Short mmCIF file of C-alpha atoms and ligand atoms in Angstrom, two decimals:
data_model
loop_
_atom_site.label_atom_id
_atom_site.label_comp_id
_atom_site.label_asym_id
_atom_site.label_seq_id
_atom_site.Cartn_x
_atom_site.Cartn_y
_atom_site.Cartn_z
CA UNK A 1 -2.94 -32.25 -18.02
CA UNK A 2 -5.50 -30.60 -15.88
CA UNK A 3 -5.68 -26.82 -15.51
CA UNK A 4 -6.90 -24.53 -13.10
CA UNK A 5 -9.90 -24.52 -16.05
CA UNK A 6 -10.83 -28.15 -15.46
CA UNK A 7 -12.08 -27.46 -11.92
CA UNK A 8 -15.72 -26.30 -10.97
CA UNK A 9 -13.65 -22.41 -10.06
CA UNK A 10 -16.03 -19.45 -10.12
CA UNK A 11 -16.79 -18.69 -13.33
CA UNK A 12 -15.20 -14.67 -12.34
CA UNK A 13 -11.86 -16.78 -12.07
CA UNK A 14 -11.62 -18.69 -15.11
CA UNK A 15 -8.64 -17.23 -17.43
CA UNK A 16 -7.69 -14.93 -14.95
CA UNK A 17 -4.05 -14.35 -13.68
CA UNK A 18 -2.36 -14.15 -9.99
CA UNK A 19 -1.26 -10.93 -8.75
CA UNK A 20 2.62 -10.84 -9.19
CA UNK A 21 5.28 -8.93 -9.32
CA UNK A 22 8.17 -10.49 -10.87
CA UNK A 23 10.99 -12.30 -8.24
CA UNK A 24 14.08 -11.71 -10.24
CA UNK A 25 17.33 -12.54 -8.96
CA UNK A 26 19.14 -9.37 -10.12
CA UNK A 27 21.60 -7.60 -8.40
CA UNK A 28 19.31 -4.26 -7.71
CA UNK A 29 15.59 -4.77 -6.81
CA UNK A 30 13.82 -1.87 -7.25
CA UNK A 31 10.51 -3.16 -8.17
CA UNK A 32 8.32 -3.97 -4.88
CA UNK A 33 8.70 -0.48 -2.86
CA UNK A 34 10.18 -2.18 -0.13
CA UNK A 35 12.29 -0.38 2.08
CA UNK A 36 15.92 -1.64 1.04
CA UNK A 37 17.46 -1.29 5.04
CA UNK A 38 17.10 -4.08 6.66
CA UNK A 39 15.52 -3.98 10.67
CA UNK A 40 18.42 -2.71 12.87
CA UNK A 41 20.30 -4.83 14.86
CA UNK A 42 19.25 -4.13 18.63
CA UNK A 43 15.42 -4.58 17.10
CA UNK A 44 16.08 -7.94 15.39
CA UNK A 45 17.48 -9.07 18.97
CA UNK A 46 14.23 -7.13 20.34
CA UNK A 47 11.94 -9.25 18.06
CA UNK A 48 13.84 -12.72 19.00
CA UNK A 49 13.61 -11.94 22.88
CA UNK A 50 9.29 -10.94 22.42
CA UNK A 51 9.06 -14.41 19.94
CA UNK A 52 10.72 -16.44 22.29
CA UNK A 53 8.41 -14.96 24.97
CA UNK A 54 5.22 -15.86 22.62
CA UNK A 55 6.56 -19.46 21.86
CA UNK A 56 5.93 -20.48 25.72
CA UNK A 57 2.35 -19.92 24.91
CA UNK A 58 2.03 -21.27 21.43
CA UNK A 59 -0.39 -23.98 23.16
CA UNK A 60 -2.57 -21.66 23.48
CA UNK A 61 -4.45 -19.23 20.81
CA UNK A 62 -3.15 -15.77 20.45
CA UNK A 63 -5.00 -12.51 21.54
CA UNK A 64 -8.09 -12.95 19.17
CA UNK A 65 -8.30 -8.89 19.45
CA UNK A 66 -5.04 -8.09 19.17
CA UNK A 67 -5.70 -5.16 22.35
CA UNK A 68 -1.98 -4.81 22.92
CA UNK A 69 -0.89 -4.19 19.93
CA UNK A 70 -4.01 -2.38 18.49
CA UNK A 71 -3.00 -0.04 21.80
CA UNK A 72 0.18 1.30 20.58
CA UNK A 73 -0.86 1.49 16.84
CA UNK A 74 -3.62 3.83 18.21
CA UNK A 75 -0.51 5.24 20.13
CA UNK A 76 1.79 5.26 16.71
CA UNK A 77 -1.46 6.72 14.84
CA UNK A 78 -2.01 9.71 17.38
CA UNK A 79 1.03 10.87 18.26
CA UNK A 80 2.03 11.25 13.71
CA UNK A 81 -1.40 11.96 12.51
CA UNK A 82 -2.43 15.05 14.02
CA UNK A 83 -5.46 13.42 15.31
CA UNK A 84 -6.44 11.15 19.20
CA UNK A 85 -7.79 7.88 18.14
CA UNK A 86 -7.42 4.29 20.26
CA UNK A 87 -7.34 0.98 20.41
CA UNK A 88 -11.44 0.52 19.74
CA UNK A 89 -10.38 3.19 16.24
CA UNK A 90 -7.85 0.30 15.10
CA UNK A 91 -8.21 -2.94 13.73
CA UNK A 92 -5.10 -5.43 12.55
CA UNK A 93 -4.50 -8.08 10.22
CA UNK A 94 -1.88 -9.58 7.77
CA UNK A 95 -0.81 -7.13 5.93
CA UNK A 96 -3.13 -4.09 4.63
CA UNK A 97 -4.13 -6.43 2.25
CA UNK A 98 -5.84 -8.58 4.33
CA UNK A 99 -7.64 -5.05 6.08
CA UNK A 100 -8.82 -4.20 2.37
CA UNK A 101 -10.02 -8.20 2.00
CA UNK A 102 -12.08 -8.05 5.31
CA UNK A 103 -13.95 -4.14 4.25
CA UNK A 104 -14.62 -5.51 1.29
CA UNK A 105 -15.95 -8.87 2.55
CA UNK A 106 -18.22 -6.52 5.34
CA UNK A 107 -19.42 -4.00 2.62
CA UNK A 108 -18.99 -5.05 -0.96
CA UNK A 109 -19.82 -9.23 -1.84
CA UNK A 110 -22.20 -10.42 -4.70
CA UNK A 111 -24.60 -7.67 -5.68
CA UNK A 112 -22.27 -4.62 -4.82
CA UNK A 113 -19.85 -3.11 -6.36
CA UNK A 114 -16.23 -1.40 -5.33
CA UNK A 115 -14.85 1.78 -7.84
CA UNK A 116 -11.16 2.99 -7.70
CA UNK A 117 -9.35 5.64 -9.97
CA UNK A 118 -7.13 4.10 -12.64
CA UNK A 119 -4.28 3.49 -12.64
CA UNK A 120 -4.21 2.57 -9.28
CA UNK A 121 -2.91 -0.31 -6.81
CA UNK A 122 -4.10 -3.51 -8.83
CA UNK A 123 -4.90 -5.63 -5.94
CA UNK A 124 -7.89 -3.38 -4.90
CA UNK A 125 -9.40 -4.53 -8.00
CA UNK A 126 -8.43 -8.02 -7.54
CA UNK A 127 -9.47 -8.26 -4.05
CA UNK A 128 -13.31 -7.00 -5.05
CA UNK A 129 -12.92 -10.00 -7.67
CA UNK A 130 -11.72 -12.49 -5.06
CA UNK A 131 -14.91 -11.38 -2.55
CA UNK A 132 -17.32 -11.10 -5.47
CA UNK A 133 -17.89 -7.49 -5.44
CA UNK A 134 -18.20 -6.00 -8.80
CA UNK A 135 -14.99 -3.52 -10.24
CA UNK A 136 -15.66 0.01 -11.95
CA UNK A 137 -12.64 1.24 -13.44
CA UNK A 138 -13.07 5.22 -12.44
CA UNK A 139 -11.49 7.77 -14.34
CA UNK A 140 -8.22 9.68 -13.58
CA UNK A 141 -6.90 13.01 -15.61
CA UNK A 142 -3.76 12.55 -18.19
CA UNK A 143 -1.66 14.04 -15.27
CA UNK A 144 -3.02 10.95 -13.35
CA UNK A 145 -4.45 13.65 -10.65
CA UNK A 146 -8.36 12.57 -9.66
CA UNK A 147 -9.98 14.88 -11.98
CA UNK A 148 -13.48 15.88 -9.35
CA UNK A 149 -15.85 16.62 -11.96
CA UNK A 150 -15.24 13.40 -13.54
CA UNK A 151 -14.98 11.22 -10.43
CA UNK A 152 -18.15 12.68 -8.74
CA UNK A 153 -19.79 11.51 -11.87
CA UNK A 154 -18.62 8.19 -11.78
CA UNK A 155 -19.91 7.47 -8.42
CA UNK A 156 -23.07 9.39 -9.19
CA UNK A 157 -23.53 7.31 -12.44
CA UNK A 158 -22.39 3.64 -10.55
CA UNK A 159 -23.36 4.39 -6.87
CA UNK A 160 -20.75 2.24 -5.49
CA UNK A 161 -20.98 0.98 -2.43
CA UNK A 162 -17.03 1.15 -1.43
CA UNK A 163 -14.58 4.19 -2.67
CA UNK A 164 -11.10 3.49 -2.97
CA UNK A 165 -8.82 6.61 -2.73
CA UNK A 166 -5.54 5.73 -2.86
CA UNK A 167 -3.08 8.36 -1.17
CA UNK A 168 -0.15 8.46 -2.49
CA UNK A 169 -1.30 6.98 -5.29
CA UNK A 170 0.59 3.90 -6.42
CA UNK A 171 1.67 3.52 -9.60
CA UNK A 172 1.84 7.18 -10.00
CA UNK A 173 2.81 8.18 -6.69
CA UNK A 174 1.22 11.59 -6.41
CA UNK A 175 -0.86 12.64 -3.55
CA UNK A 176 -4.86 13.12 -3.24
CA UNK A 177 -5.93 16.54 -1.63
CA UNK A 178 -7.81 16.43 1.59
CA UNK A 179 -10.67 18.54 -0.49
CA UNK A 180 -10.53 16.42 -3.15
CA UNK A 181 -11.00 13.73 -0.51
CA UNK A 182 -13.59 15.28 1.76
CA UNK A 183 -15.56 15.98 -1.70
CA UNK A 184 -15.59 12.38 -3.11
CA UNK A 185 -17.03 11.08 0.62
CA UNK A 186 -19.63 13.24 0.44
CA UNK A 187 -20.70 12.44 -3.50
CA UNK A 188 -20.53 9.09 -1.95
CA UNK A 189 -22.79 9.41 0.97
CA UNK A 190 -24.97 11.20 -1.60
CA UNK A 191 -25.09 8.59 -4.22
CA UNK A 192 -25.56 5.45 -1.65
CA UNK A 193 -24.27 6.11 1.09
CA UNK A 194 -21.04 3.92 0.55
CA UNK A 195 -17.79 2.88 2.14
CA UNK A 196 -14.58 5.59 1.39
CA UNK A 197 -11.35 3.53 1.91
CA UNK A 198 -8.75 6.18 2.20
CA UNK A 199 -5.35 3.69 1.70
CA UNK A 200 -2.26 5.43 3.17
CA UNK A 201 -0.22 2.57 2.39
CA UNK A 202 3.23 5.67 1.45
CA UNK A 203 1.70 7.86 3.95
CA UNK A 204 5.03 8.19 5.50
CA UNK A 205 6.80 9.55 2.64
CA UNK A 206 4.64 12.06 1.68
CA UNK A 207 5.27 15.86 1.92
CA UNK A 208 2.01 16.19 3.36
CA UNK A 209 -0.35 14.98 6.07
CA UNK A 210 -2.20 11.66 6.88
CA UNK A 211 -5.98 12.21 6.08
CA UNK A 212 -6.52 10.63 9.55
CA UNK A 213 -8.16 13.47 11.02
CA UNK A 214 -11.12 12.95 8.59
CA UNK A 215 -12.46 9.64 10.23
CA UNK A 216 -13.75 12.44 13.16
CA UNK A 217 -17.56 12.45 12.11
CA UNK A 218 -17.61 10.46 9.57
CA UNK A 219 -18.16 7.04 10.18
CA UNK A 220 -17.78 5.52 6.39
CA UNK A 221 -14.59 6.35 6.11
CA UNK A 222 -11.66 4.27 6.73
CA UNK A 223 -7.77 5.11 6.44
CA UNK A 224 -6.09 2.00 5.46
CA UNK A 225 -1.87 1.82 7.15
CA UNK A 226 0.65 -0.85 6.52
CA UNK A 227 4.68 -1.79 8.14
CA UNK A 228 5.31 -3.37 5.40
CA UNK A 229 7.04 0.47 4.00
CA UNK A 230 8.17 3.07 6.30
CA UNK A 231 8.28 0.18 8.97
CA UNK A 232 10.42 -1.56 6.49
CA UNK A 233 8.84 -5.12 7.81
CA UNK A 234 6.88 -6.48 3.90
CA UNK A 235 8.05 -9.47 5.20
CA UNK A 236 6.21 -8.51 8.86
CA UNK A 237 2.56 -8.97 6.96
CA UNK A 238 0.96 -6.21 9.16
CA UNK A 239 -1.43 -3.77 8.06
CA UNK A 240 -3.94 -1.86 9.70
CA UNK A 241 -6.87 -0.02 9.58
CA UNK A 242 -8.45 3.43 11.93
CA UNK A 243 -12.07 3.71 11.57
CA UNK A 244 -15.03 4.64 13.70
CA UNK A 245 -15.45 1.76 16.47
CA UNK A 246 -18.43 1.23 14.79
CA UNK A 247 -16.12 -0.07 11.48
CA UNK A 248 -14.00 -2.38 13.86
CA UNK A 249 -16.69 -4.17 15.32
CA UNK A 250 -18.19 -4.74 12.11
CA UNK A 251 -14.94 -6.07 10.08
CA UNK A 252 -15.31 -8.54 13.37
CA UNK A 253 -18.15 -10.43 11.54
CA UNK A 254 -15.89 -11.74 8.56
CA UNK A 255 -12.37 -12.04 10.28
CA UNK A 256 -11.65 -15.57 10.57
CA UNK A 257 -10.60 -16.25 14.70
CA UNK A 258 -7.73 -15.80 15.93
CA UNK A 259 -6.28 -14.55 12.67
CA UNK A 260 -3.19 -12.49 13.50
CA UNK A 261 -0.63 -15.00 14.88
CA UNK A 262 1.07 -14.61 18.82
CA UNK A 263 4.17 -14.46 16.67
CA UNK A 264 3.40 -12.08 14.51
CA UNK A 265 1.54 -9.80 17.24
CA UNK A 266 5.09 -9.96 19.02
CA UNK A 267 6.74 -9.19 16.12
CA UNK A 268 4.99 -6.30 15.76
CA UNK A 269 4.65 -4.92 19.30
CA UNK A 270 8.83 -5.37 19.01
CA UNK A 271 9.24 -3.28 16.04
CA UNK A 272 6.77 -0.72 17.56
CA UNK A 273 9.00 -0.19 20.35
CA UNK A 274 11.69 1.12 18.05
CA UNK A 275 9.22 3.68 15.62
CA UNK A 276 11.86 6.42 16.24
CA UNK A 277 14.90 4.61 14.58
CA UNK A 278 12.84 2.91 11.87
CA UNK A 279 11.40 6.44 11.29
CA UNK A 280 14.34 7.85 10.11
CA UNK A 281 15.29 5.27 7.45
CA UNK A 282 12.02 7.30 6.43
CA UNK A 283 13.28 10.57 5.80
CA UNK A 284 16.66 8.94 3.82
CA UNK A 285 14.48 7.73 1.84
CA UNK A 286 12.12 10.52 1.43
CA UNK A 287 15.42 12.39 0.34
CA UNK A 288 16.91 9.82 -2.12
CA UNK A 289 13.44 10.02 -4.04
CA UNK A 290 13.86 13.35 -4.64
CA UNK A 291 17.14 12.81 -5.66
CA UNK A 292 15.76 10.38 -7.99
CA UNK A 293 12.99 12.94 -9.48
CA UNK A 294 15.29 15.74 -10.28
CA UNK A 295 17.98 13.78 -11.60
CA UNK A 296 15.55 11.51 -14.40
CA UNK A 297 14.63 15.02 -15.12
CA UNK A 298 17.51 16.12 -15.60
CA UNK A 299 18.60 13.18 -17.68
CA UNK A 300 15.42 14.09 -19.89
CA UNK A 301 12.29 11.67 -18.77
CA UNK A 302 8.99 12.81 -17.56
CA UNK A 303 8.50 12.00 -13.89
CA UNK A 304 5.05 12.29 -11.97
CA UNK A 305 5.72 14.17 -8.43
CA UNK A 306 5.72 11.69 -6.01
CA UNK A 307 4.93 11.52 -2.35
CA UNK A 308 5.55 7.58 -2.26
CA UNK A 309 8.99 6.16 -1.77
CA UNK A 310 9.05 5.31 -5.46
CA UNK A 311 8.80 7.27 -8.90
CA UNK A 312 7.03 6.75 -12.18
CA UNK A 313 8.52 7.88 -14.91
CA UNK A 314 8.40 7.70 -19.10
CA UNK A 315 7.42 8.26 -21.13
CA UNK A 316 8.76 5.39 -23.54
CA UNK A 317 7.20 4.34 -26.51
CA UNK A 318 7.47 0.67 -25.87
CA UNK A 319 7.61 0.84 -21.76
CA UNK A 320 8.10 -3.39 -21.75
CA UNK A 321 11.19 -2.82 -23.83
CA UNK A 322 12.71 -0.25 -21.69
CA UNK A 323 11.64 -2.36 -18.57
CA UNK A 324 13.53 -5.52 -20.36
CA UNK A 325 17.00 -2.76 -21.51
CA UNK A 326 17.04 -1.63 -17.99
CA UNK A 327 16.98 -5.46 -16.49
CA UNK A 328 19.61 -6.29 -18.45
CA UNK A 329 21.73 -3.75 -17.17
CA UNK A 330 20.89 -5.60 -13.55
CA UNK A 331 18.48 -3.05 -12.17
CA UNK A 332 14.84 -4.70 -11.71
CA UNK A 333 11.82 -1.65 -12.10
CA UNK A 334 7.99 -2.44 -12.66
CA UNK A 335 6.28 -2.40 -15.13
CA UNK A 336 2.94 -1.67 -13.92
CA UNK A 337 1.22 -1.74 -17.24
CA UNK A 338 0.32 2.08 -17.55
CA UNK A 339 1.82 2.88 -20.96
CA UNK A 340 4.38 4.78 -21.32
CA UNK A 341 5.33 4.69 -17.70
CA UNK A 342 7.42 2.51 -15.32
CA UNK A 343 7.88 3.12 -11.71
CA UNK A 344 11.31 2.54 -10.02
CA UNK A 345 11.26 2.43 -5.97
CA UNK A 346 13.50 4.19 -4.16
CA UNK A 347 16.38 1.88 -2.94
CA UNK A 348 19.92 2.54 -1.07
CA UNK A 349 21.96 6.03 -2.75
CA UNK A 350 24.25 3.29 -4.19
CA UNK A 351 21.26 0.99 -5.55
CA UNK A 352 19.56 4.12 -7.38
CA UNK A 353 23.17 5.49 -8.35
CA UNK A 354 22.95 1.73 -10.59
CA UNK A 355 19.43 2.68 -11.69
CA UNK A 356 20.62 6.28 -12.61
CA UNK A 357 23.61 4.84 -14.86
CA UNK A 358 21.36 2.42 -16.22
CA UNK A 359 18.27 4.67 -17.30
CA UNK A 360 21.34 7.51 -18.44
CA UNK A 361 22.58 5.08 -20.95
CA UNK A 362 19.49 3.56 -21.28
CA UNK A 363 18.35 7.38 -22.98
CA UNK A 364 21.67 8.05 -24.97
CA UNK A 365 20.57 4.55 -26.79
CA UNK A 366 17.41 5.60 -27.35
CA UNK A 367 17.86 9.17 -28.74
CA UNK A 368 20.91 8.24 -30.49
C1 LIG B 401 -1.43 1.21 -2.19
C2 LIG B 401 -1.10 -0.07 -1.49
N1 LIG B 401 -1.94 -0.52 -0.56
C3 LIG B 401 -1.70 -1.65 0.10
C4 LIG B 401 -0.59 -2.42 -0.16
C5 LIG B 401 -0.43 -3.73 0.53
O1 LIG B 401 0.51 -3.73 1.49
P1 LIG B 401 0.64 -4.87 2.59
O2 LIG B 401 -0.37 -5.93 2.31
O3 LIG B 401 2.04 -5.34 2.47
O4 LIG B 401 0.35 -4.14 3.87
C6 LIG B 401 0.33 -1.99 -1.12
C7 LIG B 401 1.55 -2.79 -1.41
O5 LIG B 401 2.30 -2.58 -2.29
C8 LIG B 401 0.06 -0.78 -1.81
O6 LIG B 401 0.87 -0.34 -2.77
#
């Protein structure tokens, strides 16, 4: 039979695998750090009413620049991060994964290279693969904090020519510092100068501040944003970037046209209007994963402090076979393949009351 080996593929693709996650039918998913409320009522009529609006002009091509709804992001971004930016700071596309496809496509490709702190979010490193920009696996400390010493050298050593900070960090979930940030740009401008992508994909759930202020004056950074969390809209595929105008109008030379939909734009703009309510799913959340980190304490695992609105925790010897003993007690985790460690997002207090039980017994098993 022919295999995805057969075909003339890039050479960088043959016996590689998809990104996935896996979509187990169990009855708690805690795996994906979605946000387990679904969109309120009053905003899923809000987002019919705006689609049915945009479906009398699906004739026609969408808003190739997106200025409406790049207008009240800017509007979203200054009025929670502490910092004025508009609509020629922000750029949109599907999901934040598509923002992180398009930097890379403008300033990493065939001949440069991309470096991120491990373990970190996998797709950065699959995304350099997909646009031919070369992956260096940077160092983090056995606490999984970004240890400076070490990471300054690594960009000094490699001289990428895109940083990826990742803030929260996911797996781990801890934050970055805004030194430790402000002193890995400027190793970077020293070493290239390079792209720093600051992603603030859990920004919302952290006990601290968005690092949005830091785009003032520095025009190679970017702070990467997503719905698809504290929005609570994955399924949305909307994620953003705010940048130095300059940044927008150069992620314009690789976006294909017209590549945000008019139905996703209204989608969007509809769940915009209602940032309060979906805000304060937020802070349930932001409480249930503390919940969640003193009580696996207290049961006896090791947890990493998280700003995210998930947890990792360990440390097991065999972290597949826990991940398998806690499925089969219904609860779906992730195993992100840091050993030792799995990472459990925060769901609903009954959803994470079943995770609880489950990694409880789970630990009288294993030290019995
Ligand atoms: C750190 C980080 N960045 C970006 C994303 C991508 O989010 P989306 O493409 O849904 O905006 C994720 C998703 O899990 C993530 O964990």
């Amino acid at each position: 039979m022919t295999g995805i080996d057969d075909l003339p593929v890039r050479d960088e693709l043959r016996g590689k695998s998809p990104y996935g996650a896996p979509q187990l039918d169990v009855p708690v998913r805690l795996n994906t750090n979605e946000n387990p409320y679904p969109l309120p009522e009053p905003l899923v009529e809000r987002i019919a009413e705006r689609v049915r609006e945009a479906a009398r002009d699906l004739n026609r091509y969408p808003d190739r620049d997106a200025v409406e709804l790049r207008t009240k992001l800017a509007e979203y971004l200054t009025k929670t991060g502490r910092h004025e930016v508009g609509p020629e700071n922000v750029w949109a596309a599907n999901g934040s994964n598509e923002i992180i496809q398009q930097l890379l496509q403008t300033f990493g490709g065939p001949g440069r290279t991309a470096i991120g702190f491990e373990p970190s979010y996998s797709m950065h490193a699959l995304i350099a693969r997909g646009t031919g920009t070369g992956w260096i696996a940077g160092p983090r400390n056995e606490d999984f904090t970004i240890g400076l010493a070490a990471a300054e050298q690594a960009i000094a050593e490699n001289r990428p020519d895109v940083v990826f900070i990742t803030t929260p960090n996911n797996p781990t979930g801890n934050a970055v510092p805004a030194e430790t940030v402000l002193a890995l740009y400027e190793a970077a401008q020293a070493a290239k100068p390079s792209m720093v992508i600051v992603d603030e994909a859990y920004i919302e759930f952290s006990h601290g501040d968005s690092l949005l202020p830091l785009i003032e004056g520095r025009p190679n950074l970017v702070v990467s944003r997503t719905m698809s969390k504290a929005f609570g809209a994955a399924g949305l595929r909307l994620g953003y970037l705010a940048a130095h105008p300059a940044v927008v109008d150069a992620v314009q030379l690789v976006r294909l046209p017209y590549h945000l939909s008019a139905i996703t734009q209204a989608t969007a703009l509809a769940a915009l209007e209602h940032t309060d309510t979906l805000l304060k799913y937020v802070e349930q959340l932001k409480s249930e994963r503390d919940r969640l980190v003193a009580e696996l304490r207290a049961i006896g695992y090791d947890v990493t402090a998280s700003d995210a609105n998930f947890v990792q925790f360990g440390r097991f010897a065999d972290a597949q076979e826990a991940w398998r003993k806690i499925l089969d007690r219904g609860v779906l985790v992730r195993d992100n393949g840091v050993p030792g460690w799995l990472r459990v997002s925060a769901g609903t207090p009954e959803e994470n009351d079943a995770f609880l039980d489950a990694v409880r017994e789970l630990k009288k098993e294993q030290s019995a």
